[in-house]
PDB file of C-alpha atoms in Angstrom:
ATOM      1  CA  UNK O   1      28.026  88.647  23.300  1.00 85.00           C
ATOM      2  CA  UNK O   2      31.233  87.871  25.222  1.00 88.00           C
ATOM      3  CA  UNK O   3      33.130  90.369  27.360  1.00 93.00           C
ATOM      4  CA  UNK O   4      36.760  91.047  26.487  1.00 94.00           C
ATOM      5  CA  UNK O   5      39.680  92.580  28.364  1.00 93.00           C
ATOM      6  CA  UNK O   6      42.544  94.532  26.799  1.00 94.00           C
ATOM      7  CA  UNK O   7      45.871  93.757  28.442  1.00 94.00           C
ATOM      8  CA  UNK O   8      49.607  94.006  27.933  1.00 93.00           C
ATOM      9  CA  UNK O   9      51.622  90.777  28.136  1.00 93.00           C
ATOM     10  CA  UNK O  10      55.345  90.953  27.520  1.00 91.00           C
ATOM     11  CA  UNK O  11      54.957  94.510  26.200  1.00 90.00           C
ATOM     12  CA  UNK O  12      52.439  93.431  23.551  1.00 91.00           C
ATOM     13  CA  UNK O  13      48.781  94.460  23.543  1.00 92.00           C
ATOM     14  CA  UNK O  14      46.223  91.646  23.495  1.00 94.00           C
ATOM     15  CA  UNK O  15      42.473  91.344  23.634  1.00 95.00           C
ATOM     16  CA  UNK O  16      41.374  88.389  25.737  1.00 96.00           C
ATOM     17  CA  UNK O  17      37.944  86.921  26.290  1.00 96.00           C
ATOM     18  CA  UNK O  18      37.000  87.382  29.935  1.00 96.00           C
ATOM     19  CA  UNK O  19      37.545  83.685  30.794  1.00 97.00           C
ATOM     20  CA  UNK O  20      40.965  83.749  29.111  1.00 96.00           C
ATOM     21  CA  UNK O  21      41.867  86.910  31.018  1.00 96.00           C
ATOM     22  CA  UNK O  22      41.085  85.292  34.373  1.00 96.00           C
ATOM     23  CA  UNK O  23      42.992  82.117  33.506  1.00 97.00           C
ATOM     24  CA  UNK O  24      46.063  84.047  32.277  1.00 96.00           C
ATOM     25  CA  UNK O  25      45.937  86.375  35.261  1.00 95.00           C
ATOM     26  CA  UNK O  26      45.741  83.457  37.703  1.00 95.00           C
ATOM     27  CA  UNK O  27      48.675  81.729  35.985  1.00 95.00           C
ATOM     28  CA  UNK O  28      50.870  84.847  35.937  1.00 94.00           C
ATOM     29  CA  UNK O  29      50.010  85.553  39.597  1.00 94.00           C
ATOM     30  CA  UNK O  30      51.028  81.981  40.482  1.00 93.00           C
ATOM     31  CA  UNK O  31      54.362  82.433  38.697  1.00 93.00           C
ATOM     32  CA  UNK O  32      54.891  85.854  40.235  1.00 92.00           C
ATOM     33  CA  UNK O  33      54.327  84.461  43.734  1.00 91.00           C
ATOM     34  CA  UNK O  34      56.739  81.621  43.018  1.00 90.00           C
ATOM     35  CA  UNK O  35      59.555  83.808  41.658  1.00 89.00           C
ATOM     36  CA  UNK O  36      59.036  86.974  43.744  1.00 86.00           C
ATOM     37  CA  UNK O  37      61.402  85.945  46.560  1.00 86.00           C
ATOM     38  CA  UNK O  38      64.036  84.419  44.301  1.00 87.00           C
ATOM     39  CA  UNK O  39      67.139  86.117  43.011  1.00 88.00           C
ATOM     40  CA  UNK O  40      66.473  87.407  39.490  1.00 88.00           C
ATOM     41  CA  UNK O  41      62.751  86.726  39.872  1.00 87.00           C
ATOM     42  CA  UNK O  42      61.709  89.935  38.115  1.00 90.00           C
ATOM     43  CA  UNK O  43      63.857  89.121  35.097  1.00 91.00           C
ATOM     44  CA  UNK O  44      62.480  85.596  35.003  1.00 90.00           C
ATOM     45  CA  UNK O  45      58.910  86.926  35.045  1.00 92.00           C
ATOM     46  CA  UNK O  46      59.695  89.373  32.251  1.00 93.00           C
ATOM     47  CA  UNK O  47      61.117  86.545  30.165  1.00 93.00           C
ATOM     48  CA  UNK O  48      58.131  84.305  30.822  1.00 93.00           C
ATOM     49  CA  UNK O  49      55.719  87.077  29.847  1.00 95.00           C
ATOM     50  CA  UNK O  50      57.688  87.751  26.660  1.00 95.00           C
ATOM     51  CA  UNK O  51      57.592  84.049  25.765  1.00 95.00           C
ATOM     52  CA  UNK O  52      53.882  83.923  26.556  1.00 95.00           C
ATOM     53  CA  UNK O  53      53.345  86.900  24.246  1.00 95.00           C
ATOM     54  CA  UNK O  54      55.303  85.203  21.440  1.00 95.00           C
ATOM     55  CA  UNK O  55      53.217  82.053  21.763  1.00 96.00           C
ATOM     56  CA  UNK O  56      49.962  84.016  21.802  1.00 96.00           C
ATOM     57  CA  UNK O  57      51.016  85.996  18.729  1.00 94.00           C
ATOM     58  CA  UNK O  58      51.688  82.707  16.935  1.00 94.00           C
ATOM     59  CA  UNK O  59      48.228  81.455  17.872  1.00 92.00           C
ATOM     60  CA  UNK O  60      46.056  84.513  17.220  1.00 89.00           C
ATOM     61  CA  UNK O  61      48.224  86.979  15.353  1.00 82.00           C
ATOM     62  CA  UNK O  62      48.223  90.707  16.047  1.00 78.00           C
ATOM     63  CA  UNK O  63      44.723  92.023  16.593  1.00 82.00           C
ATOM     64  CA  UNK O  64      43.192  88.594  17.214  1.00 87.00           C
ATOM     65  CA  UNK O  65      41.187  87.743  20.294  1.00 94.00           C
ATOM     66  CA  UNK O  66      42.757  85.264  22.709  1.00 96.00           C
ATOM     67  CA  UNK O  67      40.509  82.414  23.817  1.00 95.00           C
ATOM     68  CA  UNK O  68      40.705  80.345  26.993  1.00 96.00           C
ATOM     69  CA  UNK O  69      41.814  77.387  24.850  1.00 96.00           C
ATOM     70  CA  UNK O  70      44.788  79.398  23.560  1.00 96.00           C
ATOM     71  CA  UNK O  71      45.758  80.347  27.113  1.00 97.00           C
ATOM     72  CA  UNK O  72      45.501  76.686  28.173  1.00 96.00           C
ATOM     73  CA  UNK O  73      47.788  75.648  25.313  1.00 96.00           C
ATOM     74  CA  UNK O  74      50.335  78.314  26.227  1.00 96.00           C
ATOM     75  CA  UNK O  75      50.269  77.266  29.896  1.00 95.00           C
ATOM     76  CA  UNK O  76      50.830  73.652  28.898  1.00 94.00           C
ATOM     77  CA  UNK O  77      53.866  74.730  26.846  1.00 94.00           C
ATOM     78  CA  UNK O  78      55.339  76.969  29.558  1.00 93.00           C
ATOM     79  CA  UNK O  79      54.519  74.630  32.445  1.00 90.00           C
ATOM     80  CA  UNK O  80      53.959  75.289  36.124  1.00 85.00           C
ATOM     81  CA  UNK O  81      56.743  76.543  38.404  1.00 79.00           C
ATOM     82  CA  UNK O  82      56.756  73.380  40.521  1.00 72.00           C
ATOM     83  CA  UNK O  83      56.827  71.042  37.530  1.00 59.00           C
ATOM     84  CA  UNK O  84      60.045  69.540  36.255  1.00 42.00           C
ATOM     85  CA  UNK O  85      59.117  70.827  32.773  1.00 47.00           C
ATOM     86  CA  UNK O  86      60.060  74.354  33.877  1.00 51.00           C
ATOM     87  CA  UNK O  87      63.424  73.276  35.252  1.00 45.00           C
ATOM     88  CA  UNK O  88      65.311  71.457  32.521  1.00 38.00           C
ATOM     89  CA  UNK O  89      69.035  71.273  33.400  1.00 40.00           C
ATOM     90  CA  UNK O  90      71.392  72.443  30.650  1.00 41.00           C
ATOM     91  CA  UNK O  91      74.723  70.716  30.111  1.00 41.00           C
ATOM     92  CA  UNK O  92      77.394  73.213  31.087  1.00 36.00           C
ATOM     93  CA  UNK O  93      79.747  71.746  28.514  1.00 36.00           C
ATOM     94  CA  UNK O  94      77.323  72.158  25.594  1.00 37.00           C
ATOM     95  CA  UNK O  95      79.095  72.647  22.271  1.00 37.00           C
ATOM     96  CA  UNK O  96      79.345  76.211  21.003  1.00 34.00           C
ATOM     97  CA  UNK O  97      77.101  75.286  18.068  1.00 34.00           C
ATOM     98  CA  UNK O  98      74.193  74.689  20.453  1.00 31.00           C
ATOM     99  CA  UNK O  99      72.063  77.815  20.446  1.00 32.00           C
ATOM    100  CA  UNK O 100      68.859  78.569  22.294  1.00 35.00           C
ATOM    101  CA  UNK O 101      66.405  81.012  20.748  1.00 33.00           C
ATOM    102  CA  UNK O 102      65.596  83.798  23.177  1.00 35.00           C
ATOM    103  CA  UNK O 103      62.990  86.542  23.157  1.00 34.00           C
ATOM    104  CA  UNK O 104      62.991  87.301  19.441  1.00 36.00           C
ATOM    105  CA  UNK O 105      63.545  85.386  16.256  1.00 40.00           C
ATOM    106  CA  UNK O 106      67.114  85.758  14.979  1.00 39.00           C
ATOM    107  CA  UNK O 107      68.391  86.404  18.525  1.00 41.00           C
ATOM    108  CA  UNK O 108      70.540  83.559  19.833  1.00 43.00           C
ATOM    109  CA  UNK O 109      72.431  82.892  23.028  1.00 46.00           C
ATOM    110  CA  UNK O 110      74.080  80.061  24.911  1.00 47.00           C
ATOM    111  CA  UNK O 111      73.208  79.482  28.561  1.00 45.00           C
ATOM    112  CA  UNK O 112      75.415  81.160  31.142  1.00 48.00           C
ATOM    113  CA  UNK O 113      77.257  78.746  33.406  1.00 46.00           C
ATOM    114  CA  UNK O 114      75.245  77.673  36.468  1.00 47.00           C
ATOM    115  CA  UNK O 115      71.848  78.443  35.002  1.00 46.00           C
ATOM    116  CA  UNK O 116      68.816  76.407  33.959  1.00 48.00           C
ATOM    117  CA  UNK O 117      66.773  76.968  30.854  1.00 45.00           C
ATOM    118  CA  UNK O 118      62.968  77.244  30.822  1.00 47.00           C
ATOM    119  CA  UNK O 119      61.147  76.276  27.655  1.00 45.00           C
ATOM    120  CA  UNK O 120      64.221  77.320  25.682  1.00 46.00           C
ATOM    121  CA  UNK O 121      63.349  80.953  26.307  1.00 46.00           C
ATOM    122  CA  UNK O 122      64.168  82.074  29.852  1.00 49.00           C
ATOM    123  CA  UNK O 123      67.269  81.537  31.977  1.00 49.00           C
ATOM    124  CA  UNK O 124      66.495  80.410  35.517  1.00 50.00           C
ATOM    125  CA  UNK O 125      69.159  80.586  38.231  1.00 51.00           C
ATOM    126  CA  UNK O 126      69.961  77.382  40.067  1.00 49.00           C
ATOM    127  CA  UNK O 127      69.048  77.546  43.759  1.00 48.00           C
ATOM    128  CA  UNK O 128      71.648  75.860  45.905  1.00 46.00           C
TER     129      UNK O 128
END
C-alpha cells in the first residue's frame, strides 16, 4: 500500500503519491525561492501552479492519483528557473494574429510589451 497526500495546486485538488508529493513540493519551493524577490514573483508563481495543474489534469484527469512519473513529465515541460527553456524571448512586434493560450482553454492573450513568455502560459518580466 502506498501513502498519498491530498494537495491543492493552482486551485485544483489533487491526490499525489507520497514520492510525487515530495518531488512536486521540492520543485515548487525551488521556483518560489527563485521568484520570491523578483517583481511580480507572486503572480508568476500563481501562473506556474495553474499551468502545472492543467498539465496534471491532462495526465490523470480529475480524481486520478498523480505519480512521480507524471510530476517528472510536468517538470520537464515547465523547466527549471535557471534554464533557458523558462525564458523564451517573445518578439515585441509579433503579428496580432499570434495568440498565446493562457490559464484556460478558450482564453487568449498577446504578450505585453517588455515581457517574456514561459511555456506559453505565464508572463515573466524582463530583468534589466
